[in-house]
CSV table of C-alpha atoms and ligand atoms in Angstrom, one decimal:
chain,number,residue,atom,x,y,z
A,1,MET,CA,0.0,-0.2,0.1
A,2,GLN,CA,1.9,3.2,-1.3
A,3,THR,CA,0.2,6.6,-0.4
A,4,THR,CA,0.9,9.5,1.5
A,5,LYS,CA,-2.4,10.9,2.1
A,6,GLN,CA,-4.1,10.4,5.5
A,7,LEU,CA,-6.4,7.2,5.7
A,8,HIS,CA,-9.1,6.5,8.2
A,9,VAL,CA,-10.6,3.3,9.7
A,10,GLY,CA,-12.3,2.7,12.7
A,11,LEU,CA,-14.6,0.8,14.9
A,12,ILE,CA,-18.5,1.2,14.7
A,13,GLY,CA,-20.6,0.2,17.7
A,14,ASP,CA,-22.4,1.4,20.6
A,15,PRO,CA,-20.7,1.6,22.9
A,16,VAL,CA,-17.1,1.6,21.6
A,17,ALA,CA,-15.2,3.4,24.4
A,18,HIS,CA,-14.1,0.0,26.2
A,19,SER,CA,-12.6,-1.3,23.0
A,20,PHE,CA,-8.8,-2.0,22.8
A,21,SER,CA,-8.8,-2.1,19.1
A,22,PRO,CA,-7.0,1.4,18.6
A,23,ARG,CA,-4.2,0.3,21.0
A,24,PHE,CA,-2.9,-2.6,18.5
A,25,GLN,CA,-4.3,-1.4,15.2
A,26,GLN,CA,-2.8,2.0,15.3
A,27,PRO,CA,0.9,0.5,16.0
A,28,ALA,CA,0.7,-1.9,13.2
A,29,PHE,CA,-0.2,0.9,10.5
A,30,ASP,CA,2.6,2.9,12.1
A,31,ALA,CA,5.0,0.0,11.8
A,32,LEU,CA,4.2,-0.5,8.4
A,33,GLY,CA,4.4,3.1,7.5
A,34,ILE,CA,0.6,3.2,6.3
A,35,PRO,CA,-0.7,6.8,7.0
A,36,ALA,CA,-4.1,5.7,8.5
A,37,ARG,CA,-5.7,6.4,11.8
A,38,TYR,CA,-7.7,3.8,13.6
A,39,GLU,CA,-10.6,5.8,15.3
A,40,LEU,CA,-13.5,5.0,17.7
A,41,TRP,CA,-16.9,5.8,16.0
A,42,HIS,CA,-19.5,5.7,18.4
A,43,THR,CA,-22.5,4.9,16.4
A,44,PRO,CA,-26.2,4.5,17.7
A,45,ALA,CA,-28.6,2.5,15.7
A,46,ARG,CA,-30.3,5.5,14.3
A,47,GLN,CA,-27.1,6.8,12.7
A,48,LEU,CA,-26.0,3.3,11.3
A,49,ILE,CA,-26.7,3.8,7.7
A,50,GLU,CA,-25.3,7.3,7.5
A,51,ARG,CA,-22.1,5.7,9.0
A,52,ILE,CA,-21.8,2.9,6.6
A,53,ARG,CA,-22.4,5.4,3.7
A,54,SER,CA,-19.5,7.4,5.1
A,55,LEU,CA,-17.2,4.4,4.6
A,56,CYS,CA,-17.1,5.1,0.8
A,57,GLU,CA,-15.1,8.3,1.3
A,58,PRO,CA,-11.9,7.7,-0.9
A,59,ASP,CA,-9.7,8.3,2.2
A,60,CYS,CA,-11.4,5.3,4.2
A,61,LEU,CA,-10.1,1.9,4.3
A,62,GLY,CA,-13.1,0.4,6.0
A,63,ALA,CA,-14.1,-0.5,9.6
A,64,ASN,CA,-14.7,-2.9,12.3
A,65,VAL,CA,-18.2,-3.5,13.5
A,66,THR,CA,-19.1,-4.4,17.2
A,67,ILE,CA,-22.0,-4.7,19.4
A,68,PRO,CA,-25.1,-4.4,18.6
A,69,HIS,CA,-24.7,-3.8,14.8
A,70,LYS,CA,-22.9,-7.0,13.4
A,71,GLU,CA,-26.0,-8.3,12.0
A,72,ALA,CA,-27.6,-5.1,11.2
A,73,VAL,CA,-24.9,-4.2,8.8
A,74,LEU,CA,-25.6,-7.2,6.5
A,75,PRO,CA,-27.8,-5.4,4.1
A,76,LEU,CA,-25.9,-2.2,4.2
A,77,VAL,CA,-22.6,-3.5,2.4
A,78,ASP,CA,-22.4,-4.3,-1.5
A,79,LYS,CA,-20.8,-7.9,-1.1
A,80,ILE,CA,-20.6,-10.3,1.5
A,81,ASP,CA,-17.9,-13.0,2.0
A,82,PRO,CA,-19.3,-16.4,2.1
A,83,LEU,CA,-18.3,-17.2,5.6
A,84,ALA,CA,-19.9,-14.0,7.0
A,85,ALA,CA,-23.0,-14.9,4.9
A,86,ARG,CA,-23.2,-18.1,6.5
A,87,ILE,CA,-22.6,-16.8,10.1
A,88,GLY,CA,-25.1,-14.0,9.4
A,89,ALA,CA,-22.8,-11.5,11.1
A,90,ILE,CA,-20.1,-9.0,9.8
A,91,ASN,CA,-17.4,-7.8,12.0
A,92,THR,CA,-15.1,-6.2,9.3
A,93,ILE,CA,-15.9,-4.1,6.3
A,94,VAL,CA,-13.5,-3.2,3.4
A,95,HIS,CA,-13.8,-0.5,1.2
A,96,ARG,CA,-12.3,-1.5,-2.2
A,97,ASP,CA,-12.7,-0.4,-5.8
A,98,ASP,CA,-15.8,1.9,-4.5
A,99,TYR,CA,-17.5,-1.5,-3.0
A,100,LEU,CA,-18.0,-2.2,0.6
A,101,TYR,CA,-17.3,-5.9,1.4
A,102,GLY,CA,-18.2,-7.4,4.5
A,103,TYR,CA,-16.1,-10.3,6.3
A,104,ASN,CA,-16.3,-12.2,9.5
A,105,THR,CA,-12.8,-12.4,11.1
A,106,ASP,CA,-14.1,-13.4,14.7
A,107,ALA,CA,-14.7,-17.0,13.7
A,108,LEU,CA,-11.0,-17.7,12.7
A,109,GLY,CA,-9.9,-15.2,15.2
A,110,LEU,CA,-11.5,-17.5,18.0
A,111,LEU,CA,-9.9,-20.6,16.7
A,112,HIS,CA,-6.4,-19.1,16.7
A,113,ALA,CA,-7.1,-17.9,20.0
A,114,LEU,CA,-8.1,-21.4,21.4
A,115,HIS,CA,-5.1,-22.9,19.6
A,116,GLU,CA,-2.7,-20.3,21.3
A,117,HIS,CA,-4.0,-21.4,24.7
A,118,GLY,CA,-3.2,-25.2,23.8
A,119,LEU,CA,-6.6,-26.3,22.3
A,120,GLY,CA,-6.6,-28.4,19.0
A,121,GLU,CA,-4.3,-29.6,16.4
A,122,VAL,CA,-3.2,-28.0,13.2
A,123,GLU,CA,-3.9,-30.3,10.4
A,124,THR,CA,-3.3,-29.6,6.7
A,125,TYR,CA,-5.8,-30.6,4.0
A,126,ASN,CA,-6.1,-29.4,0.3
A,127,GLY,CA,-2.6,-27.6,1.1
A,128,ARG,CA,-4.2,-25.4,3.7
A,129,GLU,CA,-3.8,-25.4,7.5
A,130,HIS,CA,-6.7,-25.9,9.6
A,131,ILE,CA,-7.4,-25.9,13.2
A,132,SER,CA,-9.1,-29.2,14.5
A,133,LEU,CA,-11.0,-29.5,17.7
A,134,ARG,CA,-12.1,-33.1,17.1
A,135,GLY,CA,-12.9,-34.9,20.3
A,136,HIS,CA,-14.2,-31.9,22.1
A,137,THR,CA,-17.6,-31.0,23.2
A,138,ALA,CA,-18.2,-27.4,23.1
A,139,ILE,CA,-20.8,-25.4,25.2
A,140,LEU,CA,-21.3,-22.0,23.8
A,141,LEU,CA,-23.1,-19.4,26.0
A,142,GLY,CA,-25.1,-16.9,24.0
A,143,ALA,CA,-26.6,-16.7,20.6
A,144,GLY,CA,-25.8,-13.2,19.3
A,145,GLY,CA,-23.4,-12.0,16.5
A,146,ALA,CA,-20.0,-13.2,18.5
A,147,ALA,CA,-21.9,-16.4,19.6
A,148,ARG,CA,-22.9,-17.3,15.8
A,149,ALA,CA,-19.3,-16.8,14.6
A,150,ALA,CA,-18.0,-19.0,17.5
A,151,ALA,CA,-20.6,-21.6,16.7
A,152,PHE,CA,-19.8,-21.9,13.0
A,153,ALA,CA,-16.1,-21.9,13.8
A,154,LEU,CA,-16.3,-24.6,16.4
A,155,VAL,CA,-18.7,-26.9,14.1
A,156,ASP,CA,-16.2,-26.2,11.2
A,157,ALA,CA,-13.3,-27.3,13.6
A,158,GLY,CA,-14.9,-30.5,14.0
A,159,VAL,CA,-16.2,-30.3,17.7
A,160,GLU,CA,-18.0,-33.7,18.4
A,161,GLN,CA,-21.1,-31.6,19.9
A,162,LEU,CA,-22.2,-28.3,20.3
A,163,ILE,CA,-24.5,-27.0,23.1
A,164,ILE,CA,-25.7,-23.7,22.7
A,165,LEU,CA,-27.3,-22.1,25.8
A,166,ASN,CA,-29.0,-18.7,25.6
A,167,ARG,CA,-31.4,-16.7,27.6
A,168,ASN,CA,-33.6,-16.2,24.6
A,169,LEU,CA,-34.4,-19.8,23.5
A,170,GLU,CA,-35.8,-18.9,20.1
A,171,ARG,CA,-32.4,-17.2,19.2
A,172,ALA,CA,-30.4,-20.3,20.2
A,173,ARG,CA,-32.9,-22.6,18.3
A,174,HIS,CA,-32.5,-20.6,15.2
A,175,LEU,CA,-28.6,-20.6,15.4
A,176,ALA,CA,-28.9,-24.4,15.9
A,177,ALA,CA,-31.0,-24.6,12.9
A,178,ASP,CA,-28.9,-22.5,10.6
A,179,LEU,CA,-26.0,-24.9,11.8
A,180,LEU,CA,-27.8,-28.0,11.0
A,181,ARG,CA,-28.5,-27.0,7.5
A,182,SER,CA,-24.7,-27.5,6.8
A,183,TYR,CA,-23.7,-29.9,9.3
A,184,ASP,CA,-24.5,-33.4,10.2
A,185,ARG,CA,-23.5,-33.1,13.9
A,186,PRO,CA,-25.5,-33.3,17.3
A,187,ILE,CA,-26.0,-29.7,18.1
A,188,PHE,CA,-28.4,-28.7,20.9
A,189,SER,CA,-30.2,-25.5,22.0
A,190,LEU,CA,-31.1,-24.6,25.7
A,191,ASN,CA,-32.3,-21.9,27.6
A,192,ASP,CA,-32.1,-23.5,31.3
A,193,PRO,CA,-28.5,-24.2,32.4
A,194,SER,CA,-29.8,-26.8,34.8
A,195,PHE,CA,-30.3,-29.1,31.9
A,196,LEU,CA,-26.4,-28.7,31.0
A,197,ILE,CA,-25.0,-32.3,31.5
A,198,PRO,CA,-21.4,-32.4,32.6
A,199,ARG,CA,-19.0,-33.6,29.7
A,200,THR,CA,-15.4,-34.6,29.6
A,201,SER,CA,-13.0,-32.7,27.2
A,202,SER,CA,-15.4,-29.8,27.1
A,203,ILE,CA,-14.7,-26.3,26.1
A,204,ILE,CA,-16.9,-23.6,27.7
A,205,ILE,CA,-17.2,-20.3,25.6
A,206,ASN,CA,-18.8,-17.3,27.1
A,207,ALA,CA,-20.3,-15.2,24.2
A,208,THR,CA,-22.8,-13.3,26.1
A,209,SER,CA,-22.3,-9.8,27.3
A,210,LEU,CA,-22.7,-10.9,30.8
A,211,GLY,CA,-19.8,-9.3,32.6
A,212,LEU,CA,-19.1,-6.6,30.3
A,213,HIS,CA,-20.3,-3.9,32.6
A,214,GLU,CA,-18.1,-5.0,35.7
A,215,ASP,CA,-21.2,-5.7,37.9
A,216,ILE,CA,-21.5,-9.0,39.7
A,217,SER,CA,-23.6,-10.4,36.9
A,218,PRO,CA,-25.0,-13.9,37.5
A,219,LEU,CA,-23.1,-16.6,36.2
A,220,PRO,CA,-24.3,-17.8,32.8
A,221,VAL,CA,-24.1,-21.2,34.0
A,222,GLU,CA,-25.8,-22.4,37.3
A,223,THR,CA,-22.5,-23.9,38.7
A,224,LEU,CA,-19.0,-24.9,37.3
A,225,ALA,CA,-18.8,-27.6,40.0
A,226,GLN,CA,-20.2,-30.3,37.5
A,227,PHE,CA,-17.7,-29.9,34.7
A,228,ASP,CA,-14.6,-31.9,34.4
A,229,PRO,CA,-11.5,-30.5,35.9
A,230,ASP,CA,-9.8,-30.2,32.3
A,231,THR,CA,-12.5,-28.2,31.0
A,232,PHE,CA,-11.2,-25.1,29.5
A,233,ILE,CA,-13.2,-21.9,30.1
A,234,TYR,CA,-12.9,-18.9,27.7
A,235,ASP,CA,-14.7,-15.7,28.2
A,236,MET,CA,-14.8,-13.2,25.0
A,237,ILE,CA,-14.9,-10.4,27.2
A,238,TYR,CA,-11.6,-8.9,27.8
A,239,ASN,CA,-12.4,-5.5,29.5
A,240,PRO,CA,-12.8,-6.2,32.5
A,241,SER,CA,-9.8,-8.8,32.3
A,242,GLN,CA,-11.4,-10.9,34.8
A,243,THR,CA,-15.1,-11.2,34.7
A,244,TYR,CA,-17.1,-12.9,37.5
A,245,LEU,CA,-17.3,-16.2,35.4
A,246,LEU,CA,-13.3,-16.2,35.1
A,247,CYS,CA,-12.7,-15.3,38.9
A,248,GLN,CA,-15.0,-18.5,39.6
A,249,ALA,CA,-13.6,-20.6,37.2
A,250,ARG,CA,-10.1,-19.7,38.3
A,251,LEU,CA,-10.9,-20.2,42.1
A,252,MET,CA,-12.1,-23.8,41.3
A,253,GLY,CA,-8.8,-24.4,39.4
A,254,PHE,CA,-10.2,-24.6,35.8
A,255,ASN,CA,-7.8,-23.4,33.0
A,256,THR,CA,-9.0,-20.1,31.6
A,257,ALA,CA,-8.4,-17.1,29.2
A,258,ASN,CA,-10.2,-14.0,28.6
A,259,GLY,CA,-10.9,-12.5,25.0
A,260,LEU,CA,-7.8,-10.6,24.5
A,261,SER,CA,-6.2,-13.5,22.4
A,262,MET,CA,-9.5,-13.4,19.9
A,263,LEU,CA,-9.4,-9.8,19.9
A,264,LEU,CA,-5.5,-9.9,18.7
A,265,HIS,CA,-6.5,-12.5,16.0
A,266,GLN,CA,-9.6,-11.1,14.7
A,267,GLY,CA,-7.9,-7.8,14.6
A,268,ALA,CA,-4.7,-9.1,12.8
A,269,GLN,CA,-6.9,-10.7,9.9
A,270,ALA,CA,-8.9,-7.5,9.6
A,271,PHE,CA,-5.7,-5.6,9.2
A,272,THR,CA,-4.6,-7.8,6.3
A,273,LEU,CA,-8.2,-7.5,4.7
A,274,TRP,CA,-7.9,-3.6,4.8
A,275,THR,CA,-4.2,-3.5,3.6
A,276,ASN,CA,-3.5,-6.6,1.6
A,277,GLN,CA,-0.4,-7.0,3.8
A,278,PRO,CA,0.7,-9.7,6.4
A,279,ALA,CA,-0.5,-8.1,9.9
A,280,PRO,CA,2.8,-7.4,12.2
A,281,ILE,CA,1.2,-9.7,14.7
A,282,GLU,CA,4.0,-9.5,17.3
A,283,ILE,CA,4.0,-5.8,17.3
A,284,MET,CA,0.0,-5.8,17.7
A,285,ARG,CA,0.5,-8.4,20.4
A,286,LYS,CA,3.0,-6.5,22.3
A,287,SER,CA,1.2,-3.1,22.1
A,288,LEU,CA,-2.1,-4.9,23.3
A,289,MET,CA,-0.4,-6.7,26.2
A,290,MET,CA,1.8,-3.6,27.1
A,291,GLU,CA,-0.9,-1.1,28.5
B,1,LIG,P1,-24.9,-9.3,21.0
B,1,LIG,O1,-25.7,-8.1,21.3
B,1,LIG,O2,-25.2,-9.9,19.4
B,1,LIG,O3,-25.4,-10.6,21.8
B,1,LIG,C1,-25.4,-10.5,23.3
B,1,LIG,C2,-25.7,-12.0,23.9
B,1,LIG,O4,-25.6,-11.8,25.2
B,1,LIG,C3,-26.9,-12.5,23.6
B,1,LIG,O5,-26.8,-14.0,23.5
B,1,LIG,C4,-27.7,-12.1,24.8
B,1,LIG,O6,-28.8,-13.2,25.1
B,1,LIG,C5,-26.7,-12.2,25.7
B,1,LIG,N1,-27.2,-11.5,27.1
B,1,LIG,C6,-26.9,-10.1,27.1
B,1,LIG,N2,-27.5,-9.8,28.3
B,1,LIG,C7,-27.6,-10.8,29.1
B,1,LIG,C8,-28.3,-11.2,30.4
B,1,LIG,N3,-28.4,-10.2,31.3
B,1,LIG,N4,-28.1,-12.3,30.7
B,1,LIG,C9,-28.2,-13.4,29.9
B,1,LIG,N5,-27.7,-13.4,28.7
B,1,LIG,C10,-27.6,-11.9,28.2
B,1,LIG,O7,-23.4,-9.1,21.1
B,1,LIG,P2,-22.1,-9.6,20.5
B,1,LIG,O8,-22.5,-11.3,20.2
B,1,LIG,O9,-21.5,-8.9,19.3
B,1,LIG,O10,-21.0,-9.6,21.7
B,1,LIG,C11,-21.3,-10.5,22.7
B,1,LIG,C12,-20.0,-10.5,23.8
B,1,LIG,O11,-18.6,-11.0,23.3
B,1,LIG,C13,-19.6,-9.0,24.1
B,1,LIG,O12,-19.4,-8.7,25.4
B,1,LIG,C14,-18.5,-8.7,23.2
B,1,LIG,O13,-17.5,-7.5,23.9
B,1,LIG,C15,-17.6,-9.8,23.1
B,1,LIG,N6,-16.8,-10.0,21.8
B,1,LIG,C16,-15.5,-10.2,22.2
B,1,LIG,C17,-14.7,-10.5,20.8
B,1,LIG,C18,-13.2,-10.6,21.2
B,1,LIG,O14,-12.6,-10.4,20.2
B,1,LIG,N7,-12.8,-10.8,22.3
B,1,LIG,C19,-15.2,-10.3,19.7
B,1,LIG,C20,-16.8,-10.3,19.6
B,1,LIG,C21,-17.4,-10.1,20.7
B,1,LIG,P3,-30.3,-13.0,24.6
B,1,LIG,O15,-30.1,-13.5,23.1
B,1,LIG,O16,-31.3,-13.5,25.4
B,1,LIG,O17,-30.6,-11.4,24.4
């Protein structure tokens, strides 16, 4: 990317102030000498159409999209990548050749994060590397935009079974039905945590926003005591760094991680989509961990 004029890219959402994306995206642009500024674009729902239209300005590379707009932006872009279309949520928009393209990098970002935490094997087929989670049962808490990306990623990675637990049962059922159209795998939807049956080799992923607001929110599962000690518990929330769920899980001796690793990997892929260059991932990681 050879240009000297100031470019713009940013995060569209409501709220956006909690986001760490500028912390590691800006150093990545600076390291590669790309004159782009990563900005926070607070966008209430009523301003979404206008905001998406503004991405067509010649100096705009595109955007990230976060809560609550990942599903709402689908009809607002010109072309949708097949994975984002299957997931039904967009977290990255690229402005290229006067068109807006929608992608979802949360899915692969989550798999790379889980692999970094020691889960799954890298397998090669058709000359490409994939992360396999065969042998695991995944329990997914939530059925919103991030959960949809996680569900497709987990099933694509070969989990033996997927259990989706969400407050709004209809939303969980809808996600399970979308998955079952593409995959022949046991996929269950629940809204009552007391129906969760303990499984071995489980991965529990919190993709709800419970815990985002630092209150002592109820646990999205009734109790963790029923799970096997080698269950891995991942909370997509990274700010605050320790949600109530993670605190409880750590106290009980489970392996855990917060969503910082997913943030890094989904962001690195978005960077490559905007710039067509490999993301300087170690610079991004260092910038994210330093502050
Ligand atoms: P959505 O608004 O699309 O979905 C929110 C989800 O949280 C729904 O399943 C909703 O359930 C559930 N929920 C909200 N409040 C409650 C509550 N009080 N009790 C029970 N369930 C509740 O948000 P996203 O899917 O986009 O984001 C979810 C979380 O994931 C956010 O915290 C976000 O910050 C995080 N995230 C982190 C990423 C990372 O890189 N680390 C990437 C993407 C997201 P219901 O359907 O019943 O309303």
